PDB file of C-alpha atoms in Angstrom:
ATOM      1  CA  MET A   1      -5.187  13.741  17.901  1.00 34.00           C
ATOM      2  CA  ASN A   2      -8.940  14.020  18.485  1.00 36.00           C
ATOM      3  CA  HIS A   3      -9.716  13.924  14.787  1.00 38.00           C
ATOM      4  CA  HIS A   4      -8.279  10.389  14.689  1.00 39.00           C
ATOM      5  CA  ASN A   5     -11.456   8.892  16.107  1.00 41.00           C
ATOM      6  CA  THR A   6     -13.294   6.001  14.513  1.00 40.00           C
ATOM      7  CA  ALA A   7     -14.361   8.236  11.630  1.00 39.00           C
ATOM      8  CA  TYR A   8     -10.867   9.141  10.416  1.00 48.00           C
ATOM      9  CA  HIS A   9     -10.291   6.024   8.352  1.00 66.00           C
ATOM     10  CA  THR A  10     -13.195   4.206   6.774  1.00 84.00           C
ATOM     11  CA  PRO A  11     -11.866   0.752   5.885  1.00 91.00           C
ATOM     12  CA  VAL A  12     -12.495  -0.196   2.257  1.00 93.00           C
ATOM     13  CA  LEU A  13     -14.273  -3.474   1.328  1.00 96.00           C
ATOM     14  CA  LEU A  14     -14.457  -4.223   5.048  1.00 96.00           C
ATOM     15  CA  ARG A  15     -16.954  -7.090   5.201  1.00 96.00           C
ATOM     16  CA  SER A  16     -15.614  -8.773   2.049  1.00 97.00           C
ATOM     17  CA  ALA A  17     -12.037  -8.614   3.359  1.00 97.00           C
ATOM     18  CA  VAL A  18     -12.979 -10.055   6.760  1.00 98.00           C
ATOM     19  CA  ASP A  19     -15.101 -12.816   5.178  1.00 98.00           C
ATOM     20  CA  ALA A  20     -12.241 -13.681   2.814  1.00 98.00           C
ATOM     21  CA  ILE A  21      -9.432 -13.811   5.353  1.00 99.00           C
ATOM     22  CA  ILE A  22     -10.893 -15.755   8.304  1.00 98.00           C
ATOM     23  CA  ASN A  23     -10.566 -19.520   7.905  1.00 97.00           C
ATOM     24  CA  ASP A  24      -9.935 -20.485  11.545  1.00 98.00           C
ATOM     25  CA  PRO A  25     -11.428 -18.311  14.325  1.00 98.00           C
ATOM     26  CA  SER A  26      -8.631 -19.379  16.721  1.00 98.00           C
ATOM     27  CA  GLY A  27      -5.755 -18.690  14.339  1.00 98.00           C
ATOM     28  CA  VAL A  28      -2.996 -16.102  14.058  1.00 98.00           C
ATOM     29  CA  TYR A  29      -3.623 -13.301  11.540  1.00 99.00           C
ATOM     30  CA  VAL A  30      -1.467 -10.471  10.216  1.00 99.00           C
ATOM     31  CA  ASP A  31      -2.637  -7.024   9.182  1.00 98.00           C
ATOM     32  CA  ALA A  32       0.429  -5.959   7.210  1.00 98.00           C
ATOM     33  CA  THR A  33      -0.790  -2.344   6.898  1.00 96.00           C
ATOM     34  CA  ILE A  34      -2.568  -1.684  10.194  1.00 96.00           C
ATOM     35  CA  GLY A  35      -3.234   2.017   9.472  1.00 92.00           C
ATOM     36  CA  GLY A  36      -5.841   3.184  11.975  1.00 91.00           C
ATOM     37  CA  GLY A  37      -6.851  -0.393  12.807  1.00 95.00           C
ATOM     38  CA  GLY A  38     -10.216  -0.446  11.006  1.00 95.00           C
ATOM     39  CA  HIS A  39      -9.799  -3.809   9.277  1.00 97.00           C
ATOM     40  CA  ALA A  40      -7.954  -5.212  12.309  1.00 98.00           C
ATOM     41  CA  GLU A  41     -10.822  -4.333  14.654  1.00 98.00           C
ATOM     42  CA  ALA A  42     -13.371  -6.020  12.372  1.00 98.00           C
ATOM     43  CA  ILE A  43     -11.176  -9.146  12.118  1.00 98.00           C
ATOM     44  CA  LEU A  44     -10.702  -9.300  15.916  1.00 98.00           C
ATOM     45  CA  ARG A  45     -14.473  -9.045  16.496  1.00 98.00           C
ATOM     46  CA  ARG A  46     -14.903 -12.217  14.432  1.00 98.00           C
ATOM     47  CA  LEU A  47     -12.104 -14.190  16.115  1.00 98.00           C
ATOM     48  CA  LEU A  48     -12.241 -16.254  19.315  1.00 98.00           C
ATOM     49  CA  PRO A  49     -10.418 -15.054  22.472  1.00 97.00           C
ATOM     50  CA  ASP A  50      -7.516 -17.469  21.874  1.00 97.00           C
ATOM     51  CA  ALA A  51      -6.764 -15.989  18.427  1.00 98.00           C
ATOM     52  CA  LYS A  52      -3.986 -13.453  17.844  1.00 98.00           C
ATOM     53  CA  LEU A  53      -3.492 -10.526  15.488  1.00 99.00           C
ATOM     54  CA  ILE A  54      -0.145  -9.032  14.488  1.00 99.00           C
ATOM     55  CA  GLY A  55      -0.283  -5.509  13.086  1.00 98.00           C
ATOM     56  CA  LEU A  56       2.520  -3.887  11.099  1.00 98.00           C
ATOM     57  CA  ASP A  57       2.986  -0.301   9.976  1.00 96.00           C
ATOM     58  CA  GLN A  58       6.022   1.845   9.270  1.00 93.00           C
ATOM     59  CA  ASP A  59       4.224   5.011  10.369  1.00 90.00           C
ATOM     60  CA  ASP A  60       4.321   5.973  14.070  1.00 92.00           C
ATOM     61  CA  ASP A  61       1.063   7.965  13.922  1.00 90.00           C
ATOM     62  CA  ALA A  62      -0.752   4.964  12.434  1.00 92.00           C
ATOM     63  CA  LEU A  63       0.576   2.671  15.177  1.00 95.00           C
ATOM     64  CA  ASN A  64      -0.518   5.141  17.880  1.00 95.00           C
ATOM     65  CA  ALA A  65      -3.998   5.406  16.378  1.00 93.00           C
ATOM     66  CA  ALA A  66      -4.266   1.604  16.052  1.00 96.00           C
ATOM     67  CA  THR A  67      -3.123   1.140  19.669  1.00 97.00           C
ATOM     68  CA  MET A  68      -5.959   3.391  20.850  1.00 97.00           C
ATOM     69  CA  ARG A  69      -8.560   1.810  18.600  1.00 97.00           C
ATOM     70  CA  LEU A  70      -7.637  -1.763  19.544  1.00 98.00           C
ATOM     71  CA  ALA A  71      -7.176  -1.116  23.291  1.00 98.00           C
ATOM     72  CA  GLU A  72      -9.965  -3.543  24.290  1.00 97.00           C
ATOM     73  CA  PHE A  73      -8.152  -6.381  22.453  1.00 97.00           C
ATOM     74  CA  GLU A  74      -4.756  -5.516  23.935  1.00 95.00           C
ATOM     75  CA  ALA A  75      -3.973  -9.040  25.150  1.00 96.00           C
ATOM     76  CA  ARG A  76      -4.544 -10.514  21.676  1.00 98.00           C
ATOM     77  CA  VAL A  77      -2.750  -7.893  19.578  1.00 98.00           C
ATOM     78  CA  VAL A  78       0.947  -7.375  18.870  1.00 98.00           C
ATOM     79  CA  LEU A  79       1.859  -4.182  16.995  1.00 98.00           C
ATOM     80  CA  ARG A  80       5.260  -3.747  15.359  1.00 98.00           C
ATOM     81  CA  LYS A  81       6.870  -0.841  13.529  1.00 97.00           C
ATOM     82  CA  SER A  82       7.968  -2.475  10.296  1.00 97.00           C
ATOM     83  CA  ASN A  83       7.631  -2.282   6.549  1.00 96.00           C
ATOM     84  CA  PHE A  84       5.643  -5.266   5.264  1.00 97.00           C
ATOM     85  CA  SER A  85       8.626  -6.328   3.135  1.00 97.00           C
ATOM     86  CA  LYS A  86      10.066  -7.623   6.466  1.00 97.00           C
ATOM     87  CA  LEU A  87       6.860  -9.481   7.367  1.00 97.00           C
ATOM     88  CA  ALA A  88       8.458 -12.954   7.495  1.00 97.00           C
ATOM     89  CA  ASP A  89      11.176 -11.671   9.860  1.00 97.00           C
ATOM     90  CA  VAL A  90       8.563 -10.269  12.273  1.00 97.00           C
ATOM     91  CA  ILE A  91       6.594 -13.545  12.259  1.00 97.00           C
ATOM     92  CA  THR A  92       9.799 -15.530  12.892  1.00 96.00           C
ATOM     93  CA  GLU A  93      10.900 -13.159  15.661  1.00 97.00           C
ATOM     94  CA  LEU A  94       7.510 -13.516  17.394  1.00 97.00           C
ATOM     95  CA  GLY A  95       7.588 -17.302  16.945  1.00 96.00           C
ATOM     96  CA  VAL A  96       3.981 -17.508  15.721  1.00 94.00           C
ATOM     97  CA  GLY A  97       4.302 -18.767  12.132  1.00 85.00           C
ATOM     98  CA  PRO A  98       3.030 -19.986   9.812  1.00 95.00           C
ATOM     99  CA  VAL A  99      -0.159 -17.884  10.050  1.00 98.00           C
ATOM    100  CA  ARG A 100      -3.810 -18.334   8.957  1.00 99.00           C
ATOM    101  CA  GLY A 101      -4.302 -15.079   7.071  1.00 99.00           C
ATOM    102  CA  ILE A 102      -2.509 -11.930   5.910  1.00 99.00           C
ATOM    103  CA  LEU A 103      -4.158  -8.678   4.813  1.00 99.00           C
ATOM    104  CA  PHE A 104      -2.559  -5.875   2.776  1.00 98.00           C
ATOM    105  CA  ASP A 105      -4.533  -2.631   2.395  1.00 96.00           C
ATOM    106  CA  LEU A 106      -2.251  -0.633   0.114  1.00 94.00           C
ATOM    107  CA  GLY A 107      -2.167   3.078  -0.616  1.00 77.00           C
ATOM    108  CA  VAL A 108      -1.937   6.003   1.760  1.00 76.00           C
ATOM    109  CA  SER A 109      -4.199   5.740   4.776  1.00 74.00           C
ATOM    110  CA  SER A 110      -6.315   8.702   5.800  1.00 71.00           C
ATOM    111  CA  ILE A 111      -4.079   9.150   8.845  1.00 73.00           C
ATOM    112  CA  GLN A 112      -1.106   9.954   6.653  1.00 77.00           C
ATOM    113  CA  LEU A 113      -3.111  12.203   4.338  1.00 74.00           C
ATOM    114  CA  ASP A 114      -4.617  14.099   7.278  1.00 73.00           C
ATOM    115  CA  ALA A 115      -1.491  14.353   9.421  1.00 77.00           C
ATOM    116  CA  PRO A 116      -0.013  17.840   9.199  1.00 81.00           C
ATOM    117  CA  GLY A 117       3.535  18.280   7.953  1.00 85.00           C
ATOM    118  CA  LYS A 118       3.878  15.029   5.991  1.00 89.00           C
ATOM    119  CA  GLY A 119       3.457  16.531   2.537  1.00 94.00           C
ATOM    120  CA  PHE A 120       1.343  13.772   0.971  1.00 92.00           C
ATOM    121  CA  SER A 121      -1.359  16.097  -0.322  1.00 91.00           C
ATOM    122  CA  PHE A 122      -1.137  18.868  -2.913  1.00 94.00           C
ATOM    123  CA  GLN A 123      -4.198  20.502  -1.337  1.00 92.00           C
ATOM    124  CA  ILE A 124      -2.308  21.804   1.713  1.00 92.00           C
ATOM    125  CA  ASP A 125       0.932  23.780   1.447  1.00 96.00           C
ATOM    126  CA  GLU A 126       3.476  22.118   3.732  1.00 96.00           C
ATOM    127  CA  PRO A 127       7.037  20.744   3.653  1.00 97.00           C
ATOM    128  CA  LEU A 128       7.680  18.198   0.881  1.00 97.00           C
ATOM    129  CA  ASP A 129       8.374  15.096   2.970  1.00 96.00           C
ATOM    130  CA  MET A 130       6.242  12.004   2.126  1.00 96.00           C
ATOM    131  CA  ARG A 131       8.300   9.583   4.235  1.00 95.00           C
ATOM    132  CA  MET A 132       5.941   7.061   5.820  1.00 90.00           C
ATOM    133  CA  ASP A 133       8.840   6.063   8.038  1.00 90.00           C
ATOM    134  CA  ARG A 134      10.605   9.192   9.283  1.00 89.00           C
ATOM    135  CA  THR A 135      13.893   7.306   9.663  1.00 92.00           C
ATOM    136  CA  LEU A 136      14.229   7.063   5.859  1.00 93.00           C
ATOM    137  CA  VAL A 137      17.013   9.338   4.639  1.00 94.00           C
ATOM    138  CA  ARG A 138      15.520  10.596   1.365  1.00 97.00           C
ATOM    139  CA  SER A 139      12.509  12.884   1.596  1.00 98.00           C
ATOM    140  CA  ALA A 140      10.451  14.055  -1.389  1.00 98.00           C
ATOM    141  CA  GLU A 141      12.199  17.434  -1.122  1.00 98.00           C
ATOM    142  CA  ARG A 142      15.615  15.832  -1.607  1.00 98.00           C
ATOM    143  CA  ILE A 143      14.448  13.874  -4.641  1.00 99.00           C
ATOM    144  CA  ILE A 144      12.781  16.893  -6.281  1.00 99.00           C
ATOM    145  CA  ASN A 145      15.872  19.049  -5.735  1.00 99.00           C
ATOM    146  CA  GLU A 146      18.585  16.458  -6.471  1.00 98.00           C
ATOM    147  CA  PHE A 147      17.331  14.184  -9.278  1.00 99.00           C
ATOM    148  CA  ALA A 148      18.530  14.954 -12.811  1.00 98.00           C
ATOM    149  CA  VAL A 149      15.906  15.766 -15.441  1.00 99.00           C
ATOM    150  CA  GLU A 150      15.979  12.182 -16.860  1.00 99.00           C
ATOM    151  CA  GLU A 151      15.477  10.662 -13.402  1.00 99.00           C
ATOM    152  CA  LEU A 152      12.536  12.966 -12.655  1.00 99.00           C
ATOM    153  CA  ALA A 153      10.916  12.217 -16.030  1.00 99.00           C
ATOM    154  CA  ARG A 154      11.401   8.450 -15.546  1.00 99.00           C
ATOM    155  CA  MET A 155       9.877   8.601 -12.058  1.00 99.00           C
ATOM    156  CA  PHE A 156       6.807  10.604 -13.180  1.00 99.00           C
ATOM    157  CA  TRP A 157       6.228   8.303 -16.153  1.00 98.00           C
ATOM    158  CA  GLN A 158       6.989   4.959 -14.488  1.00 98.00           C
ATOM    159  CA  TYR A 159       5.244   5.556 -11.159  1.00 98.00           C
ATOM    160  CA  GLY A 160       2.652   8.164 -12.160  1.00 97.00           C
ATOM    161  CA  GLU A 161       1.960   7.240 -15.798  1.00 96.00           C
ATOM    162  CA  GLU A 162       1.963  11.011 -16.397  1.00 98.00           C
ATOM    163  CA  ARG A 163       1.972  12.052 -20.070  1.00 96.00           C
ATOM    164  CA  ASN A 164       3.616  15.421 -19.379  1.00 97.00           C
ATOM    165  CA  SER A 165       6.497  13.787 -17.440  1.00 98.00           C
ATOM    166  CA  ARG A 166       9.321  15.317 -19.470  1.00 98.00           C
ATOM    167  CA  ARG A 167       7.857  18.834 -19.577  1.00 98.00           C
ATOM    168  CA  ILE A 168       7.175  18.813 -15.830  1.00 99.00           C
ATOM    169  CA  ALA A 169      10.711  17.512 -15.149  1.00 99.00           C
ATOM    170  CA  ARG A 170      12.207  20.344 -17.244  1.00 99.00           C
ATOM    171  CA  ALA A 171      10.042  22.936 -15.451  1.00 99.00           C
ATOM    172  CA  ILE A 172      11.297  21.605 -12.083  1.00 99.00           C
ATOM    173  CA  ILE A 173      14.929  21.998 -13.206  1.00 99.00           C
ATOM    174  CA  GLN A 174      14.215  25.581 -14.353  1.00 98.00           C
ATOM    175  CA  GLN A 175      12.561  26.388 -11.014  1.00 98.00           C
ATOM    176  CA  ARG A 176      15.537  24.900  -9.135  1.00 98.00           C
ATOM    177  CA  GLU A 177      17.833  27.389 -10.865  1.00 98.00           C
ATOM    178  CA  ARG A 178      15.776  30.159  -9.233  1.00 98.00           C
ATOM    179  CA  GLY A 179      15.649  28.455  -5.814  1.00 98.00           C
ATOM    180  CA  ALA A 180      14.925  25.155  -4.044  1.00 98.00           C
ATOM    181  CA  ILE A 181      11.434  23.607  -4.156  1.00 98.00           C
ATOM    182  CA  ALA A 182      10.685  23.032  -0.475  1.00 98.00           C
ATOM    183  CA  THR A 183       6.887  22.738  -0.151  1.00 98.00           C
ATOM    184  CA  THR A 184       3.966  20.907  -1.740  1.00 98.00           C
ATOM    185  CA  GLY A 185       2.545  24.262  -2.841  1.00 98.00           C
ATOM    186  CA  GLN A 186       5.757  25.199  -4.658  1.00 98.00           C
ATOM    187  CA  LEU A 187       5.800  21.849  -6.477  1.00 99.00           C
ATOM    188  CA  ALA A 188       2.100  22.184  -7.359  1.00 98.00           C
ATOM    189  CA  LYS A 189       2.805  25.653  -8.856  1.00 98.00           C
ATOM    190  CA  VAL A 190       5.503  24.205 -11.117  1.00 98.00           C
ATOM    191  CA  VAL A 191       3.112  21.489 -12.348  1.00 98.00           C
ATOM    192  CA  GLU A 192       0.431  24.147 -12.847  1.00 97.00           C
ATOM    193  CA  SER A 193       2.794  26.143 -15.082  1.00 97.00           C
ATOM    194  CA  VAL A 194       2.957  23.188 -17.503  1.00 97.00           C
ATOM    195  CA  VAL A 195      -0.422  21.430 -17.365  1.00 96.00           C
ATOM    196  CA  PRO A 196      -3.627  23.006 -18.720  1.00 84.00           C
ATOM    197  CA  GLY A 197      -6.316  23.746 -16.108  1.00 90.00           C
ATOM    198  CA  ARG A 198      -8.781  20.956 -16.825  1.00 92.00           C
ATOM    199  CA  PHE A 199      -6.087  18.271 -16.559  1.00 94.00           C
ATOM    200  CA  LEU A 200      -4.316  19.839 -13.577  1.00 97.00           C
ATOM    201  CA  VAL A 201      -5.847  17.906 -10.648  1.00 96.00           C
ATOM    202  CA  LYS A 202      -5.247  14.516 -12.317  1.00 96.00           C
ATOM    203  CA  SER A 203      -1.661  15.448 -13.179  1.00 98.00           C
ATOM    204  CA  LEU A 204      -1.002  16.682  -9.642  1.00 98.00           C
ATOM    205  CA  ALA A 205      -2.367  13.395  -8.251  1.00 95.00           C
ATOM    206  CA  ARG A 206      -0.090  11.408 -10.590  1.00 97.00           C
ATOM    207  CA  ILE A 207       3.028  13.484  -9.816  1.00 98.00           C
ATOM    208  CA  PHE A 208       2.451  13.228  -6.056  1.00 97.00           C
ATOM    209  CA  GLN A 209       1.763   9.474  -6.350  1.00 95.00           C
ATOM    210  CA  ALA A 210       5.000   8.958  -8.306  1.00 98.00           C
ATOM    211  CA  LEU A 211       7.001  10.892  -5.747  1.00 98.00           C
ATOM    212  CA  ARG A 212       5.448   9.014  -2.823  1.00 96.00           C
ATOM    213  CA  ILE A 213       6.205   5.639  -4.470  1.00 96.00           C
ATOM    214  CA  GLU A 214       9.837   6.684  -5.086  1.00 98.00           C
ATOM    215  CA  VAL A 215      10.381   8.040  -1.555  1.00 97.00           C
ATOM    216  CA  ASN A 216       9.011   4.901   0.117  1.00 95.00           C
ATOM    217  CA  ASP A 217      10.181   2.357  -2.521  1.00 96.00           C
ATOM    218  CA  GLU A 218       6.595   1.116  -2.491  1.00 95.00           C
ATOM    219  CA  LEU A 219       6.532  -1.182  -5.514  1.00 96.00           C
ATOM    220  CA  ASN A 220       9.727  -3.081  -4.666  1.00 97.00           C
ATOM    221  CA  ASN A 221       8.567  -3.413  -1.067  1.00 97.00           C
ATOM    222  CA  LEU A 222       5.190  -4.697  -2.272  1.00 98.00           C
ATOM    223  CA  GLN A 223       6.842  -7.384  -4.406  1.00 98.00           C
ATOM    224  CA  ARG A 224       9.005  -8.469  -1.443  1.00 98.00           C
ATOM    225  CA  GLY A 225       6.064  -8.267   0.978  1.00 98.00           C
ATOM    226  CA  LEU A 226       3.815 -10.489  -1.142  1.00 99.00           C
ATOM    227  CA  GLU A 227       6.529 -13.148  -1.572  1.00 98.00           C
ATOM    228  CA  SER A 228       7.173 -12.955   2.153  1.00 97.00           C
ATOM    229  CA  ALA A 229       3.450 -13.368   2.867  1.00 98.00           C
ATOM    230  CA  ILE A 230       3.075 -16.422   0.621  1.00 98.00           C
ATOM    231  CA  ASN A 231       5.981 -18.090   2.445  1.00 97.00           C
ATOM    232  CA  SER A 232       4.444 -17.245   5.836  1.00 98.00           C
ATOM    233  CA  LEU A 233       0.997 -18.811   5.326  1.00 98.00           C
ATOM    234  CA  VAL A 234      -0.093 -22.207   6.615  1.00 98.00           C
ATOM    235  CA  VAL A 235      -1.747 -24.539   4.068  1.00 98.00           C
ATOM    236  CA  GLY A 236      -5.326 -23.268   3.664  1.00 98.00           C
ATOM    237  CA  GLY A 237      -4.268 -19.803   4.867  1.00 99.00           C
ATOM    238  CA  ARG A 238      -5.583 -16.776   2.994  1.00 99.00           C
ATOM    239  CA  LEU A 239      -3.858 -13.769   1.441  1.00 99.00           C
ATOM    240  CA  VAL A 240      -6.109 -10.735   0.857  1.00 99.00           C
ATOM    241  CA  VAL A 241      -4.756  -7.668  -0.961  1.00 98.00           C
ATOM    242  CA  ILE A 242      -6.583  -4.376  -1.586  1.00 97.00           C
ATOM    243  CA  SER A 243      -4.868  -2.091  -4.108  1.00 97.00           C
ATOM    244  CA  TYR A 244      -5.781   1.386  -5.344  1.00 94.00           C
ATOM    245  CA  HIS A 245      -3.968   1.957  -8.628  1.00 93.00           C
ATOM    246  CA  SER A 246      -2.945  -0.032 -11.677  1.00 94.00           C
ATOM    247  CA  LEU A 247       0.760  -0.195 -10.778  1.00 96.00           C
ATOM    248  CA  GLU A 248       0.024  -1.908  -7.450  1.00 96.00           C
ATOM    249  CA  ASP A 249      -2.657  -4.167  -8.901  1.00 97.00           C
ATOM    250  CA  ARG A 250      -0.354  -5.254 -11.729  1.00 97.00           C
ATOM    251  CA  ILE A 251       2.265  -6.432  -9.212  1.00 98.00           C
ATOM    252  CA  VAL A 252      -0.339  -8.235  -7.064  1.00 98.00           C
ATOM    253  CA  LYS A 253      -1.835  -9.910 -10.137  1.00 98.00           C
ATOM    254  CA  THR A 254       1.567 -11.008 -11.477  1.00 96.00           C
ATOM    255  CA  VAL A 255       2.831 -12.388  -8.145  1.00 98.00           C
ATOM    256  CA  LEU A 256      -0.403 -14.335  -7.556  1.00 98.00           C
ATOM    257  CA  ARG A 257      -0.575 -15.572 -11.150  1.00 96.00           C
ATOM    258  CA  ASN A 258       3.010 -16.874 -10.947  1.00 95.00           C
ATOM    259  CA  ALA A 259       2.413 -18.447  -7.525  1.00 97.00           C
ATOM    260  CA  SER A 260      -0.717 -20.229  -8.794  1.00 97.00           C
ATOM    261  CA  ALA A 261       0.685 -21.332 -12.171  1.00 94.00           C
ATOM    262  CA  THR A 262       0.575 -25.052 -12.957  1.00 92.00           C
ATOM    263  CA  THR A 263       3.085 -24.622 -15.796  1.00 89.00           C
ATOM    264  CA  LEU A 264       5.956 -22.237 -16.409  1.00 84.00           C
ATOM    265  CA  PRO A 265       7.075 -21.065 -19.865  1.00 83.00           C
ATOM    266  CA  SER A 266      10.091 -23.038 -21.087  1.00 80.00           C
ATOM    267  CA  GLY A 267      11.532 -19.899 -22.646  1.00 82.00           C
ATOM    268  CA  HIS A 268      11.854 -21.678 -26.002  1.00 84.00           C
ATOM    269  CA  LEU A 269       9.360 -21.574 -28.873  1.00 82.00           C
ATOM    270  CA  LEU A 270       9.651 -25.265 -29.682  1.00 84.00           C
ATOM    271  CA  ALA A 271       9.853 -26.606 -26.136  1.00 83.00           C
ATOM    272  CA  ALA A 272       6.734 -27.432 -24.129  1.00 84.00           C
ATOM    273  CA  ASN A 273       5.935 -25.516 -20.956  1.00 87.00           C
ATOM    274  CA  ILE A 274       7.465 -26.898 -17.777  1.00 88.00           C
ATOM    275  CA  PRO A 275       5.092 -28.345 -15.128  1.00 90.00           C
ATOM    276  CA  ALA A 276       5.147 -26.330 -11.894  1.00 88.00           C
ATOM    277  CA  SER A 277       3.860 -26.943  -8.366  1.00 93.00           C
ATOM    278  CA  PRO A 278       1.541 -24.042  -7.562  1.00 97.00           C
ATOM    279  CA  ARG A 279       1.880 -22.567  -4.061  1.00 97.00           C
ATOM    280  CA  MET A 280      -1.370 -20.584  -4.190  1.00 98.00           C
ATOM    281  CA  LYS A 281      -4.905 -21.024  -5.501  1.00 98.00           C
ATOM    282  CA  LEU A 282      -6.776 -17.946  -6.756  1.00 98.00           C
ATOM    283  CA  ILE A 283     -10.135 -17.665  -4.985  1.00 97.00           C
ATOM    284  CA  SER A 284     -11.554 -15.476  -7.737  1.00 89.00           C
ATOM    285  CA  LYS A 285     -10.110 -14.900 -11.197  1.00 90.00           C
ATOM    286  CA  LYS A 286     -11.352 -11.308 -11.273  1.00 95.00           C
ATOM    287  CA  PRO A 287     -10.720  -8.779  -8.494  1.00 97.00           C
ATOM    288  CA  LEU A 288     -13.560  -7.805  -6.178  1.00 97.00           C
ATOM    289  CA  MET A 289     -14.668  -4.156  -6.436  1.00 97.00           C
ATOM    290  CA  PRO A 290     -16.746  -2.040  -4.042  1.00 96.00           C
ATOM    291  CA  GLU A 291     -20.486  -1.609  -4.613  1.00 96.00           C
ATOM    292  CA  ARG A 292     -21.854   1.792  -5.674  1.00 96.00           C
ATOM    293  CA  ASP A 293     -23.194   2.607  -2.176  1.00 95.00           C
ATOM    294  CA  GLU A 294     -19.756   2.049  -0.608  1.00 95.00           C
ATOM    295  CA  ILE A 295     -18.151   4.370  -3.177  1.00 94.00           C
ATOM    296  CA  ASP A 296     -20.817   7.032  -2.487  1.00 95.00           C
ATOM    297  CA  ALA A 297     -20.158   6.788   1.261  1.00 93.00           C
ATOM    298  CA  ASN A 298     -16.360   6.578   0.916  1.00 91.00           C
ATOM    299  CA  PRO A 299     -14.916   8.086  -2.306  1.00 89.00           C
ATOM    300  CA  ARG A 300     -11.493   6.541  -1.464  1.00 86.00           C
ATOM    301  CA  ALA A 301     -13.015   3.163  -2.327  1.00 92.00           C
ATOM    302  CA  ARG A 302     -13.611   4.168  -5.948  1.00 93.00           C
ATOM    303  CA  SER A 303     -10.411   2.667  -7.375  1.00 93.00           C
ATOM    304  CA  ALA A 304     -10.089  -0.259  -4.925  1.00 96.00           C
ATOM    305  CA  LYS A 305      -9.550  -3.816  -6.171  1.00 98.00           C
ATOM    306  CA  MET A 306      -9.333  -6.813  -3.855  1.00 98.00           C
ATOM    307  CA  ARG A 307      -7.583 -10.057  -4.804  1.00 99.00           C
ATOM    308  CA  ILE A 308      -7.784 -13.228  -2.706  1.00 99.00           C
ATOM    309  CA  ALA A 309      -5.618 -16.353  -2.808  1.00 99.00           C
ATOM    310  CA  GLU A 310      -5.223 -19.467  -0.653  1.00 99.00           C
ATOM    311  CA  ARG A 311      -2.017 -21.322   0.260  1.00 98.00           C
ATOM    312  CA  LEU A 312      -1.734 -24.834  -1.138  1.00 98.00           C
TER     313      LEU A 312
END
């Protein structure tokens, strides 16, 4: 595990995220996607010794890496293996709520992309797995070999926004008749047989994204996690969310817009909107994006968008 040193995961929008989340240096904070602990370490360095940080991740390798990275803060950190959709349960179980700030850094951390045998990347030929939590029953291999053509096409279109969804789905079915698709390389070859060369890398990225979202139920979990987070914040507490693609950002934007709405649509053309009590206040209408120099230093940051809201 030597390659999981401090260089393995460069946290995106680090200073902005830390500035946005801390509103009480003695408070309790949650990093809902601890990953390698990059954001968590920066948050802890800005907190007083009586503050606490709870870190969640569903990936064992991430938790191990975070444990090593945060060793000097051991007394102030509690790490839990959990999907962030269960965030409120963890806070209740630990008896520390409501909390001062919650951070979500979405997308696949470098640990998962780099870890051998997980099948997240189409650049290395390995078993098609993609389960962030190895206790999940359905791997990417099962989905690719068991879904009907309509289900595959829906998944690639809905979660990957891939224009060649139907053609790729049909090619997968044809390949399955010759033999199971068991590795990332075999899946990549099928996509390659359908998509012209200059579009191939983008299509591969979209197909692998769609499959990863399906395997880990990412978008439903995100919706549940955000609702859970809003309910777990103290008044004045901050929610900070960094997303990496339009599907995630759309969910974040919608949840925060609904939570900060002062009126709700009546559902009738002639009836006035219904007054609502907002639970959140948007700190900035537009998402924060990384500066050019951060993108140059860390290409992963290119598509990042950060949204910030405060509990009312």
